[in-house]
mmCIF file of C-alpha atoms in Angstrom:
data_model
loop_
_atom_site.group_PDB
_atom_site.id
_atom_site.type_symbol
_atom_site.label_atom_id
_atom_site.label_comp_id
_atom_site.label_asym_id
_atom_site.label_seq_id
_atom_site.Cartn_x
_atom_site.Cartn_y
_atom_site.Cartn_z
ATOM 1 C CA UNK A 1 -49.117 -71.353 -119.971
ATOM 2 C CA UNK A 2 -51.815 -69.567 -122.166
ATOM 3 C CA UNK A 3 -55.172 -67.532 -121.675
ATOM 4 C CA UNK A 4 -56.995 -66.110 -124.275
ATOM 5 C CA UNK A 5 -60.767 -65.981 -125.080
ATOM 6 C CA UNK A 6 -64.023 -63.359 -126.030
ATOM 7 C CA UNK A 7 -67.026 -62.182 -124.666
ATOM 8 C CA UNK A 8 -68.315 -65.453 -124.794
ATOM 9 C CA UNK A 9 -65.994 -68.118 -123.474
ATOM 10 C CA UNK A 10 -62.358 -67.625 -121.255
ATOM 11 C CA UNK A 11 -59.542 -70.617 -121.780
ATOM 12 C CA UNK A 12 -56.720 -70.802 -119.377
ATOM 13 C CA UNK A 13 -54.260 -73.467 -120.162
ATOM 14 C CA UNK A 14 -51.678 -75.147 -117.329
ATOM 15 C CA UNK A 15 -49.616 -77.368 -116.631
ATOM 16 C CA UNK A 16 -51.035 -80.109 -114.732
ATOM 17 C CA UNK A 17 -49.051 -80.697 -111.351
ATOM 18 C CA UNK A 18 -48.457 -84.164 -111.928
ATOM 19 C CA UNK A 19 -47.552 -83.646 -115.257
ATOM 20 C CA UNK A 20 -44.995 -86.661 -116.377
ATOM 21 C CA UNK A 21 -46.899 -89.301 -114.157
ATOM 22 C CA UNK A 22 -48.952 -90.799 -116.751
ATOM 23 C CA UNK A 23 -52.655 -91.193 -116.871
ATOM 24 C CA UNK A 24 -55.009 -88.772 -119.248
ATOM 25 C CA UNK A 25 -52.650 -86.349 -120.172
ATOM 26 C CA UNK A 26 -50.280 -83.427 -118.354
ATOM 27 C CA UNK A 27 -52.306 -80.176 -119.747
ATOM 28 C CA UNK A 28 -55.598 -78.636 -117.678
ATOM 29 C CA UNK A 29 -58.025 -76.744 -119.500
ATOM 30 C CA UNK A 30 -60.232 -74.723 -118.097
ATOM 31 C CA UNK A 31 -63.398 -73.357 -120.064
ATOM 32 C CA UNK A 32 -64.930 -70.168 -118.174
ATOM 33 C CA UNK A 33 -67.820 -67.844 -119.020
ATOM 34 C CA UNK A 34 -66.855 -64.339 -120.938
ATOM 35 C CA UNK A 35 -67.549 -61.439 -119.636
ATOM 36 C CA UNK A 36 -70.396 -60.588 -122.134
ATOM 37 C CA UNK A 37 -71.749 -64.034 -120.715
ATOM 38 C CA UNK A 38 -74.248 -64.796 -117.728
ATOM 39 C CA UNK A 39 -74.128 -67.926 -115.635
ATOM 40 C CA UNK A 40 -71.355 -70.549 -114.733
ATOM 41 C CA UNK A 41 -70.400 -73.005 -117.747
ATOM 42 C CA UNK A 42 -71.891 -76.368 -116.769
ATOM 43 C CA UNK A 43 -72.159 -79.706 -118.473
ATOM 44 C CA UNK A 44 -76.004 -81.011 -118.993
ATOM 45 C CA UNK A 45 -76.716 -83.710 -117.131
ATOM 46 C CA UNK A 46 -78.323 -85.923 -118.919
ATOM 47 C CA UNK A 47 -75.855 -85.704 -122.149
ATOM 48 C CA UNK A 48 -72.905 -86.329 -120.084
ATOM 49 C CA UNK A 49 -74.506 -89.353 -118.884
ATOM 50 C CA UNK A 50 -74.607 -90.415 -122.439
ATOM 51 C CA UNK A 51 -70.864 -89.590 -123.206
ATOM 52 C CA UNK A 52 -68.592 -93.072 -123.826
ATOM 53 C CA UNK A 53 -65.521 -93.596 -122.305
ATOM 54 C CA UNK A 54 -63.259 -94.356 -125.317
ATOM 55 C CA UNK A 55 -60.533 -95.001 -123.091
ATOM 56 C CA UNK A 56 -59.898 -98.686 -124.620
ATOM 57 C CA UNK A 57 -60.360 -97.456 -128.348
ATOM 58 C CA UNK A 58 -56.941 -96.180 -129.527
ATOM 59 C CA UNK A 59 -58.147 -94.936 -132.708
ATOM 60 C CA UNK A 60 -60.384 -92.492 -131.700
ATOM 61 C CA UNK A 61 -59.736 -89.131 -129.481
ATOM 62 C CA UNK A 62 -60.797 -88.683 -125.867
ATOM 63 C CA UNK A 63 -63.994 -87.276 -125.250
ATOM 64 C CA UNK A 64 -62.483 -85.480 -122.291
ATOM 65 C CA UNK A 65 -65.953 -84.270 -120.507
ATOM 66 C CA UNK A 66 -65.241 -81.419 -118.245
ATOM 67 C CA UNK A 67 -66.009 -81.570 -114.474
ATOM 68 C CA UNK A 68 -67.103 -78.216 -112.476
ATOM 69 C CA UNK A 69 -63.970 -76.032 -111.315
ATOM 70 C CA UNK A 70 -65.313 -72.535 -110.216
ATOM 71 C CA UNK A 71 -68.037 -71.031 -112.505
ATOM 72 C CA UNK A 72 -66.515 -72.821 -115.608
ATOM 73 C CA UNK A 73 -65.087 -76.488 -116.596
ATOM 74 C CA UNK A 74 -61.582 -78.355 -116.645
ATOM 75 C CA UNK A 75 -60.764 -80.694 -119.023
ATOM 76 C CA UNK A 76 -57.217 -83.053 -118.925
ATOM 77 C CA UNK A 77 -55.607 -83.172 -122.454
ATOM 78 C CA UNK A 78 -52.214 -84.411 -123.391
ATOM 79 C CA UNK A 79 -51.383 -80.714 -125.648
ATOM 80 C CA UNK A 80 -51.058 -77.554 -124.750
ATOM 81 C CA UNK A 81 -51.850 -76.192 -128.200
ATOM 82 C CA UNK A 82 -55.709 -77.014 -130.032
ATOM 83 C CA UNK A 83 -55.810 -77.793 -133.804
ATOM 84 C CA UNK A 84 -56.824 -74.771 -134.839
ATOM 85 C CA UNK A 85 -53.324 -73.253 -133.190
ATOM 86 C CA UNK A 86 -51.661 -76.040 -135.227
ATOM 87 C CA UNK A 87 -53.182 -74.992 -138.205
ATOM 88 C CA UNK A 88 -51.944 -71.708 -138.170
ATOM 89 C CA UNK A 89 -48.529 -73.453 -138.349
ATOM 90 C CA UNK A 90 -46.941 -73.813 -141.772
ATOM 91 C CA UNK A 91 -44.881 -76.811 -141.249
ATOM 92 C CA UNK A 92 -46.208 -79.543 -143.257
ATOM 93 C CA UNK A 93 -45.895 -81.870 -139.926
ATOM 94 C CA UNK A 94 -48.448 -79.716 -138.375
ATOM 95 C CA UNK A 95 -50.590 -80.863 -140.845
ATOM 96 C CA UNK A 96 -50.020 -84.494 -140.597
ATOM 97 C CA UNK A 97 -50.941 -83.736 -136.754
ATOM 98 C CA UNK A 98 -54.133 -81.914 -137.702
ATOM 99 C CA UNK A 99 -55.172 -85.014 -139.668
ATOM 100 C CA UNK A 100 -54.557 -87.393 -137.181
ATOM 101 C CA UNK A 101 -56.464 -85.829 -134.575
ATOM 102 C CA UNK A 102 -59.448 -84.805 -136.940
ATOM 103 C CA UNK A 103 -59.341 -88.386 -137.578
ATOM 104 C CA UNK A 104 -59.214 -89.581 -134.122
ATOM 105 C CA UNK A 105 -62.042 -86.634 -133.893
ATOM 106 C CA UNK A 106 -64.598 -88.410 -135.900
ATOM 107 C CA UNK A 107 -64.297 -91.931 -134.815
ATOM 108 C CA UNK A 108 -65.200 -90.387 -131.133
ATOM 109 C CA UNK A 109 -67.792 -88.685 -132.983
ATOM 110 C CA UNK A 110 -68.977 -92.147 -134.190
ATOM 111 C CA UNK A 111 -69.170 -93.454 -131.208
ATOM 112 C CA UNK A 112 -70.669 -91.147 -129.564
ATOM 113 C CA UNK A 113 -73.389 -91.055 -132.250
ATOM 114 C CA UNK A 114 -73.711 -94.592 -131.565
ATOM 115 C CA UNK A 115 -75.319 -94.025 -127.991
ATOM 116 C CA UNK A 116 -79.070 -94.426 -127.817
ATOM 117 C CA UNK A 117 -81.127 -91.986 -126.244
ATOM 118 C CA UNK A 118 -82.871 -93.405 -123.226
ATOM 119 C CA UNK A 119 -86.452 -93.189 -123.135
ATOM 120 C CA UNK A 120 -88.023 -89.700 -121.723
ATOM 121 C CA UNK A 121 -87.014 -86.350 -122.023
ATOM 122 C CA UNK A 122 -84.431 -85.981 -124.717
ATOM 123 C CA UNK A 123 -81.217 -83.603 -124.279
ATOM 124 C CA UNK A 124 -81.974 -80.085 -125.286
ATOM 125 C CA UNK A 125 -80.397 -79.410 -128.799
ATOM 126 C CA UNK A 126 -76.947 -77.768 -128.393
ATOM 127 C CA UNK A 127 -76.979 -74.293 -127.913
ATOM 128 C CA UNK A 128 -75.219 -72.881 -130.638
ATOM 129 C CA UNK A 129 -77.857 -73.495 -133.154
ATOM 130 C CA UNK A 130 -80.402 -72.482 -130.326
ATOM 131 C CA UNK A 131 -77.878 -69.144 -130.127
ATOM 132 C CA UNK A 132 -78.142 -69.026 -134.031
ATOM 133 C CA UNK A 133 -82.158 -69.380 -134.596
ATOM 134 C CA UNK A 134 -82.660 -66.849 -132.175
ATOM 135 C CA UNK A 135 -80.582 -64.355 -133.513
ATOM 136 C CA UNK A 136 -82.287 -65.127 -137.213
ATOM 137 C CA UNK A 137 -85.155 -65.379 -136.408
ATOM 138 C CA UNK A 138 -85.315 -62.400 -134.423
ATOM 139 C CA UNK A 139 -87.043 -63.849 -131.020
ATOM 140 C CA UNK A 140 -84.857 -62.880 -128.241
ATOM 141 C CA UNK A 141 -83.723 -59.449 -127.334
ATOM 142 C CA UNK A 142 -80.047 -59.017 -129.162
ATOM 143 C CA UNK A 143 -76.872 -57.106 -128.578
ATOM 144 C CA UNK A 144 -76.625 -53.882 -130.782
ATOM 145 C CA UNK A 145 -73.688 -55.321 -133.067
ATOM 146 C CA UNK A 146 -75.792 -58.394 -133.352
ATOM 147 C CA UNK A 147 -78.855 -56.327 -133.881
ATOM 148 C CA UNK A 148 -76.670 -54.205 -136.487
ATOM 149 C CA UNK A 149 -75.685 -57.476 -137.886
ATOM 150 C CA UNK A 150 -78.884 -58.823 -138.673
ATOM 151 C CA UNK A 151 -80.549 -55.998 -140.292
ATOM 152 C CA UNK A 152 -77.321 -55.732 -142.590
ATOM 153 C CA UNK A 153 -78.343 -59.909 -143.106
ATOM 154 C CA UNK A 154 -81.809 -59.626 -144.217
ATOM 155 C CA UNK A 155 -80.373 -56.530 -146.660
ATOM 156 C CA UNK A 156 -77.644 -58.839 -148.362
ATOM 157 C CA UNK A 157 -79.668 -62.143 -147.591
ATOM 158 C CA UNK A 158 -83.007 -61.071 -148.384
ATOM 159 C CA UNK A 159 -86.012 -63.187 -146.928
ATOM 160 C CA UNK A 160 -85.574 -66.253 -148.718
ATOM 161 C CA UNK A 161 -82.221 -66.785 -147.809
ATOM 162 C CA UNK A 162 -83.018 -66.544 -144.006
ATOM 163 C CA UNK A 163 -86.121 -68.804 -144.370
ATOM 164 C CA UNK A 164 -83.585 -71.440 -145.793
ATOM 165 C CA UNK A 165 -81.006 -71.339 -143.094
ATOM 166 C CA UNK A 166 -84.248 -71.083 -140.519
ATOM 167 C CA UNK A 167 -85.763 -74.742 -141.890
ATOM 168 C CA UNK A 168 -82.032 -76.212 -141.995
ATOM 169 C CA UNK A 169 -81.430 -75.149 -137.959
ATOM 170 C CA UNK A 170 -84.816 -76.770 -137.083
ATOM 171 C CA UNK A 171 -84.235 -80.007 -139.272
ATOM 172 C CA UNK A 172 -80.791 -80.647 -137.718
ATOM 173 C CA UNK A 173 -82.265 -80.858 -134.060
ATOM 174 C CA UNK A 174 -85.826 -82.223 -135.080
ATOM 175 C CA UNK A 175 -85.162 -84.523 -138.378
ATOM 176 C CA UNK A 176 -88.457 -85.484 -140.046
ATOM 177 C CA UNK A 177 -88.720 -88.748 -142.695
ATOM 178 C CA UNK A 178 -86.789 -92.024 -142.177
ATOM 179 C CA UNK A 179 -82.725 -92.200 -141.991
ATOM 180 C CA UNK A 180 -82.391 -88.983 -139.737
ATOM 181 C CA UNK A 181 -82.977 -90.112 -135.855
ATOM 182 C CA UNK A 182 -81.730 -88.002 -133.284
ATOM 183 C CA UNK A 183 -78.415 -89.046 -131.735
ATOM 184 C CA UNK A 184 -76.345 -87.447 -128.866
ATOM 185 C CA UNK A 185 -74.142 -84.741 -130.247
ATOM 186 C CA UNK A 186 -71.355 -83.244 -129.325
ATOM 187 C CA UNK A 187 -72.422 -79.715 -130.155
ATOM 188 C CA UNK A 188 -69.101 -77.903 -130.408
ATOM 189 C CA UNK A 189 -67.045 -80.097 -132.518
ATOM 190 C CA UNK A 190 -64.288 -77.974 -133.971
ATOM 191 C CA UNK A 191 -60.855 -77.258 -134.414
ATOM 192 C CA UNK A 192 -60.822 -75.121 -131.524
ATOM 193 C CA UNK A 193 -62.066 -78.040 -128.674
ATOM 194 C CA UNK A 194 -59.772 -80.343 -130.856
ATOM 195 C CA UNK A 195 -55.958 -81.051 -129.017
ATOM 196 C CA UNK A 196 -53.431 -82.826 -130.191
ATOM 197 C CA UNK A 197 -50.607 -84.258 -127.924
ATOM 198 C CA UNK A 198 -48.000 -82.242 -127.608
ATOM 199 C CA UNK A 199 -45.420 -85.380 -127.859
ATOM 200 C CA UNK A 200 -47.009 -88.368 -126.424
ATOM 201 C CA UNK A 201 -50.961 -89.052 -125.104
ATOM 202 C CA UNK A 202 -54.355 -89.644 -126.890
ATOM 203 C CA UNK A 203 -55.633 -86.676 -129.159
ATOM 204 C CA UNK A 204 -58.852 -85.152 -126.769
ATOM 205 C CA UNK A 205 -62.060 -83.628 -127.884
ATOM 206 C CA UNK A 206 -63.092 -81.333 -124.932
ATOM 207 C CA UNK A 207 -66.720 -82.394 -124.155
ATOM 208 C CA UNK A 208 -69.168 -80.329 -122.030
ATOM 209 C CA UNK A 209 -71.317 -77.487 -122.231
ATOM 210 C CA UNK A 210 -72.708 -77.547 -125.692
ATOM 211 C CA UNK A 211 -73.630 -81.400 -125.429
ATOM 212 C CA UNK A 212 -77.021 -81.909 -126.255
ATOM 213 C CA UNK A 213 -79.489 -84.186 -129.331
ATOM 214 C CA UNK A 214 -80.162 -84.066 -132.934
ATOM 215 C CA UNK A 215 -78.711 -85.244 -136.453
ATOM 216 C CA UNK A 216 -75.417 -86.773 -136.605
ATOM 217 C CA UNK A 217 -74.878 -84.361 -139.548
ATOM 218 C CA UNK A 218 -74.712 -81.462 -136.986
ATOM 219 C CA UNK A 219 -71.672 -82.543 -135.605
ATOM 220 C CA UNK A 220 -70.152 -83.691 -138.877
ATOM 221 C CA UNK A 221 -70.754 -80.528 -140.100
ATOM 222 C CA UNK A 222 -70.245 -78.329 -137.475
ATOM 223 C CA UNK A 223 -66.225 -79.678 -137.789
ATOM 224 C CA UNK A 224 -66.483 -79.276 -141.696
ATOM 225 C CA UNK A 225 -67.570 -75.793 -141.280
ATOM 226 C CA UNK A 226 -64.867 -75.002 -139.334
ATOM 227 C CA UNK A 227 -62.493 -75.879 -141.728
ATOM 228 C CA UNK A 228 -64.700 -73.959 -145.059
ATOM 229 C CA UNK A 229 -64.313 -71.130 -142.866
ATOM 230 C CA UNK A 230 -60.692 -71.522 -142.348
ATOM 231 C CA UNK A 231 -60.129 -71.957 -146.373
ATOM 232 C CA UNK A 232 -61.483 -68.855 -147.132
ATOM 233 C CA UNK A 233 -60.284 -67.085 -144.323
ATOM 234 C CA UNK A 234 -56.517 -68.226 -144.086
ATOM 235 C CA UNK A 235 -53.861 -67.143 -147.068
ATOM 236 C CA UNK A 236 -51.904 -70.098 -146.028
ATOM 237 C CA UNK A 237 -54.484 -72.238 -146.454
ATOM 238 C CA UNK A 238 -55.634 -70.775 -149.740
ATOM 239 C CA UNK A 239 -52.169 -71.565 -151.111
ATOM 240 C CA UNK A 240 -52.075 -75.455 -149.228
ATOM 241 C CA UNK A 241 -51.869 -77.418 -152.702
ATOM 242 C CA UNK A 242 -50.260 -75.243 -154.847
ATOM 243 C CA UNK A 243 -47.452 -75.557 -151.791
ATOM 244 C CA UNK A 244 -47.150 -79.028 -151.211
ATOM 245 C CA UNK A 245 -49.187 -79.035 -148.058
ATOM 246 C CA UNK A 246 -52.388 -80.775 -146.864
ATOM 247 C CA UNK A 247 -55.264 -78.734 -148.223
ATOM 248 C CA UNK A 248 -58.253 -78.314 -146.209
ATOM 249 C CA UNK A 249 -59.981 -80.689 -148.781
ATOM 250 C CA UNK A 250 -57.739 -83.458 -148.142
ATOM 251 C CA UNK A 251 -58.761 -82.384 -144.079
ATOM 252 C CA UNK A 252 -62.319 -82.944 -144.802
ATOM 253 C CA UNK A 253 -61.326 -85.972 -146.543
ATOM 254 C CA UNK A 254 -60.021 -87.307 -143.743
ATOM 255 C CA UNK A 255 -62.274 -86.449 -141.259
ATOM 256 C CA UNK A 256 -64.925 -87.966 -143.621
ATOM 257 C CA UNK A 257 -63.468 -91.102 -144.142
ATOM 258 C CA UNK A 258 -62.552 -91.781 -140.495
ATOM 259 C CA UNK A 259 -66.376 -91.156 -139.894
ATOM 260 C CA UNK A 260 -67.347 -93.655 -142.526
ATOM 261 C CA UNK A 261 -65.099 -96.152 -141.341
ATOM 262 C CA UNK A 262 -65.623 -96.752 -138.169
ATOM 263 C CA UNK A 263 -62.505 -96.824 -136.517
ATOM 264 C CA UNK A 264 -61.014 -100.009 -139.317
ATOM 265 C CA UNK A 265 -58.294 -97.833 -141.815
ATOM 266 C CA UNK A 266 -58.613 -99.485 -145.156
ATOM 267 C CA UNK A 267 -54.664 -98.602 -146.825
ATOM 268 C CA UNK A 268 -53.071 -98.128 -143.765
ATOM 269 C CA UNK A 269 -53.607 -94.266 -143.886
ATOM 270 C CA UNK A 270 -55.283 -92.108 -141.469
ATOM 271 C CA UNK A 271 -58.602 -92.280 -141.808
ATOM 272 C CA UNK A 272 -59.354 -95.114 -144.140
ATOM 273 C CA UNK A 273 -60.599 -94.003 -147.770
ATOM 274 C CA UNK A 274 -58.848 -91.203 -149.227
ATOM 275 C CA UNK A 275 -61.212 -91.025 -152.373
ATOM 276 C CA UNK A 276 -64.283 -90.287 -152.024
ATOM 277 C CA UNK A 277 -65.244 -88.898 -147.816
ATOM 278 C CA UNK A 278 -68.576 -87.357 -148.771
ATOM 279 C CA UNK A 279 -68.619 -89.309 -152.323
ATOM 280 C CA UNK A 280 -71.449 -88.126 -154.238
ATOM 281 C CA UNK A 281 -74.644 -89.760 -153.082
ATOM 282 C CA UNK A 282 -73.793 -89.833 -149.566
ATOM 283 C CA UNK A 283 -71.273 -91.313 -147.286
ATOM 284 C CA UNK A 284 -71.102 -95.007 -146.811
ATOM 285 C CA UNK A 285 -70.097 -97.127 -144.251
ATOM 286 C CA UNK A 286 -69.809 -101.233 -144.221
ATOM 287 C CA UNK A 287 -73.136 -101.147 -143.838
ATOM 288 C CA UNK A 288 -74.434 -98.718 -145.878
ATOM 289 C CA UNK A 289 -74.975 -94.601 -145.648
ATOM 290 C CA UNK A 290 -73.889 -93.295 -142.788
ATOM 291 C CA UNK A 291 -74.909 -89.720 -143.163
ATOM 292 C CA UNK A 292 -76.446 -87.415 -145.481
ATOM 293 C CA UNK A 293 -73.858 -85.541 -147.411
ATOM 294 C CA UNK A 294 -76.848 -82.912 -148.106
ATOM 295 C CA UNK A 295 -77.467 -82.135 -144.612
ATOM 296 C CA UNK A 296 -73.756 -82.309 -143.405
ATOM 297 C CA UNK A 297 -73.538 -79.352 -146.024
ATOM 298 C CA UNK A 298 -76.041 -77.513 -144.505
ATOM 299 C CA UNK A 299 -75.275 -78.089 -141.004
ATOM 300 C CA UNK A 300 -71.528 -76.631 -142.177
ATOM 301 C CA UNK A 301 -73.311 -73.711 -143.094
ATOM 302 C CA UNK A 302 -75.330 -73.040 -139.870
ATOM 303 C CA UNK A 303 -71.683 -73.369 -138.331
ATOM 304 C CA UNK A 304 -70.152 -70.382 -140.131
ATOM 305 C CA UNK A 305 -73.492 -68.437 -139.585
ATOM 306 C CA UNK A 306 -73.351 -68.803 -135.946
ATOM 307 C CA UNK A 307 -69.757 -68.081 -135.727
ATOM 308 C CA UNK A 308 -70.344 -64.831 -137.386
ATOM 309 C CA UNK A 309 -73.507 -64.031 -134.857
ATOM 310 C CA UNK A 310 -71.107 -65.221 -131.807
ATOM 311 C CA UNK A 311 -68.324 -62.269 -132.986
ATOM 312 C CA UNK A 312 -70.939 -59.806 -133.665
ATOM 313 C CA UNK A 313 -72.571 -60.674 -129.862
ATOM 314 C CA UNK A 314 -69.466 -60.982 -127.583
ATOM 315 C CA UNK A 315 -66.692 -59.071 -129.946
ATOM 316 C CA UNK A 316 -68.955 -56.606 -131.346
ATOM 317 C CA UNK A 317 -68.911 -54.864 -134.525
ATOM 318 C CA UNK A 318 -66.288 -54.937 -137.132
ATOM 319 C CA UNK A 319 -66.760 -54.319 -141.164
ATOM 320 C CA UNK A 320 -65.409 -57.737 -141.325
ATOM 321 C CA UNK A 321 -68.547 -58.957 -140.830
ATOM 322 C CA UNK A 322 -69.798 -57.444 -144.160
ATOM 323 C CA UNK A 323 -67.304 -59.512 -145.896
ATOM 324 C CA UNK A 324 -68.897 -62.361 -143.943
ATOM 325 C CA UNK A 325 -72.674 -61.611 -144.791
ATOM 326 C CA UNK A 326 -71.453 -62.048 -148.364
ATOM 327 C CA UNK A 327 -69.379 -65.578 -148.089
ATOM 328 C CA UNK A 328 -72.418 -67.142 -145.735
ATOM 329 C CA UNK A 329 -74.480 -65.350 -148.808
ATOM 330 C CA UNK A 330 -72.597 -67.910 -151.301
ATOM 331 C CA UNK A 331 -73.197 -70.797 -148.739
ATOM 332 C CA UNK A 332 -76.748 -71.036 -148.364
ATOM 333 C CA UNK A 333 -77.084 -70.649 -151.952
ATOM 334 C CA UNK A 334 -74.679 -73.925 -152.808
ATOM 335 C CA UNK A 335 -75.722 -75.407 -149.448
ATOM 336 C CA UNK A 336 -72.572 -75.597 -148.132
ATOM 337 C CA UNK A 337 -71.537 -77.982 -150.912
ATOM 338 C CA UNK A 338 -68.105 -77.283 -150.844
ATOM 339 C CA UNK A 339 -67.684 -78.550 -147.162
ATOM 340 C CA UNK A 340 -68.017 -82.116 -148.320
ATOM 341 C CA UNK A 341 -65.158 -82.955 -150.389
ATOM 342 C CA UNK A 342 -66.355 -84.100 -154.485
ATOM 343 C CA UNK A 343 -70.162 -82.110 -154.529
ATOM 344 C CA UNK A 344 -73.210 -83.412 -152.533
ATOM 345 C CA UNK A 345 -76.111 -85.231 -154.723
#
């Protein structure tokens, strides 16, 4: 039905063969490596171990963990289509189905957070920030776009700048001081491993590859990123409010509040609270904060930053990228601030 992907990552969509029978969903998805990428796609072991089977929560998406087909993965979904291919729609019911399934996105997220490590070696952290520190910090050899790429950072970013984003990537997979323990993450959350239903099914959050440990405020921002990036990048989303339509703020929102809540919507809307996800002074649950709104902004950050790094090393070079040195630029100076709706304290 579709196939599209980069250097990094090949998606084939299809109809499943017993599509229309019931069970998880009448849509295969099959993540493959790139052709800029070595080695089959594989789920860790010892994170998918760790991944809950939501199947009995209603509220939250599927974590639909992919099992081994060839030298890549195939996840079940009920949609043919992710969020981020709904987002590009204009229709304001497009929207409504973005929110639902970012909601459904973060209570999975929650429970998934909610896992406790078992006692030995801990999950690797996810590789995109491993991808990310590399690349900034210079210590493993680098395509020449990617090479290109970070000289042109340290020119626009200066030294500082990369120091920053350096200490944020190693705090969001080994937290120091009380209220940060490392959780099982997702690693990839984002509107692209997000899918709806196309008309009836559970929303699904493909699960594999980049599951791993650290802060929950990776994941949270890693999702929240996604959508900054989207704002700035996308004229129709740039003109959301002013035409009637769900902003990405009132996304984040959402996501945010379905995260605080815990699965229980407080008005009846999707995803509980629709005044204050990522209030100042952190978000809070029934039973108190529930993440750190300053770290979520940074970890939305490190998202965009290793988005740009992933097009410079599988799609290589485009002057695009300059106009992307200067947004992460604005970023790390405001810490990401404006990827938690209302400021962070």
């Amino acid at each position: 039905m579709a196939e599209y992907g980069t250097g990094l990552q090949t998606t084939r969509v299809h109809r499943a063969p017993d599509a229309g029978l019931g069970g998880a969903g009448d849509f295969l998805w099959w993540h493959g490596p790139g052709p800029r990428r070595v080695g089959s796609l594989r789920v860790p072991a010892r994170s998918a171990a760790l991944v809950p089977d939501l199947g009995s929560v209603e509220a939250a998406a599927l974590l639909a963990t992919g099992t081994p087909y060839g030298d890549g993965l195939l996840h079940r979904a009920a949609g043919s289509a992710s969020a981020a291919a709904w987002l590009r729609d204009p229709r304001p019911q497009a929207g409504r189905l973005v929110a639902h399934s970012l909601a459904g996105a973060a209570r999975a997220l929650r429970a998934l957070h909610g896992v406790s490590l078992p006692p030995g070696p801990q999950p690797l952290p996810p590789p995109g920030v491993r991808r990310l520190r590399e690349w900034a910090a210079g210590t493993a050899p680098l395509a020449p776009a990617a090479a290109r790429l970070r000289r042109r950072a340290r020119e626009v970013w200066g030294g500082d700048r990369t120091e920053r984003l350096l200490g944020w990537a190693d705090d969001a997979v080994r937290p120091s001081g009380t209220g940060a323990p490392v959780v099982p993450l997702h690693g990839w959350a984002s509107t692209g491993s997000l899918v709806p239903p196309r008309s009836w099914g559970r929303v699904a959050l493909l699960t594999g590859e980049d599951l791993g440990a650290g802060r929950r405020e990776l994941d949270l921002g890693w999702m929240l990123g996604d959508l900054v990036e989207l704002a700035w990048s996308s004229p129709l989303h740039r003109a959301a409010e002013s035409a009637g339509l769900l902003s990405v703020t009132d996304l984040q929102r959402v996501f945010l509040g379905a995260y605080e809540a815990d699965g229980s919507d407080t008005d009846g809307r999707e995803g509980g609270r629709h005044d204050g996800g990522g209030r100042d002074g952190g978000g809070n649950g029934p039973s108190g904060p529930v993440y750190d709104p300053v770290a979520v902004g940074r970890c939305a950050v490190l998202r965009v930053v290793t988005h740009m790094r992933d097009f410079a090393t599988y799609c290589e070079w485009s002057d695009e990228l300059l106009d992307y040195l200067a947004f992460t630029a604005e970023l790390i100076d405001e810490e990401g601030r404006r990827a938690v709706p209302r400021g962070v304290s």
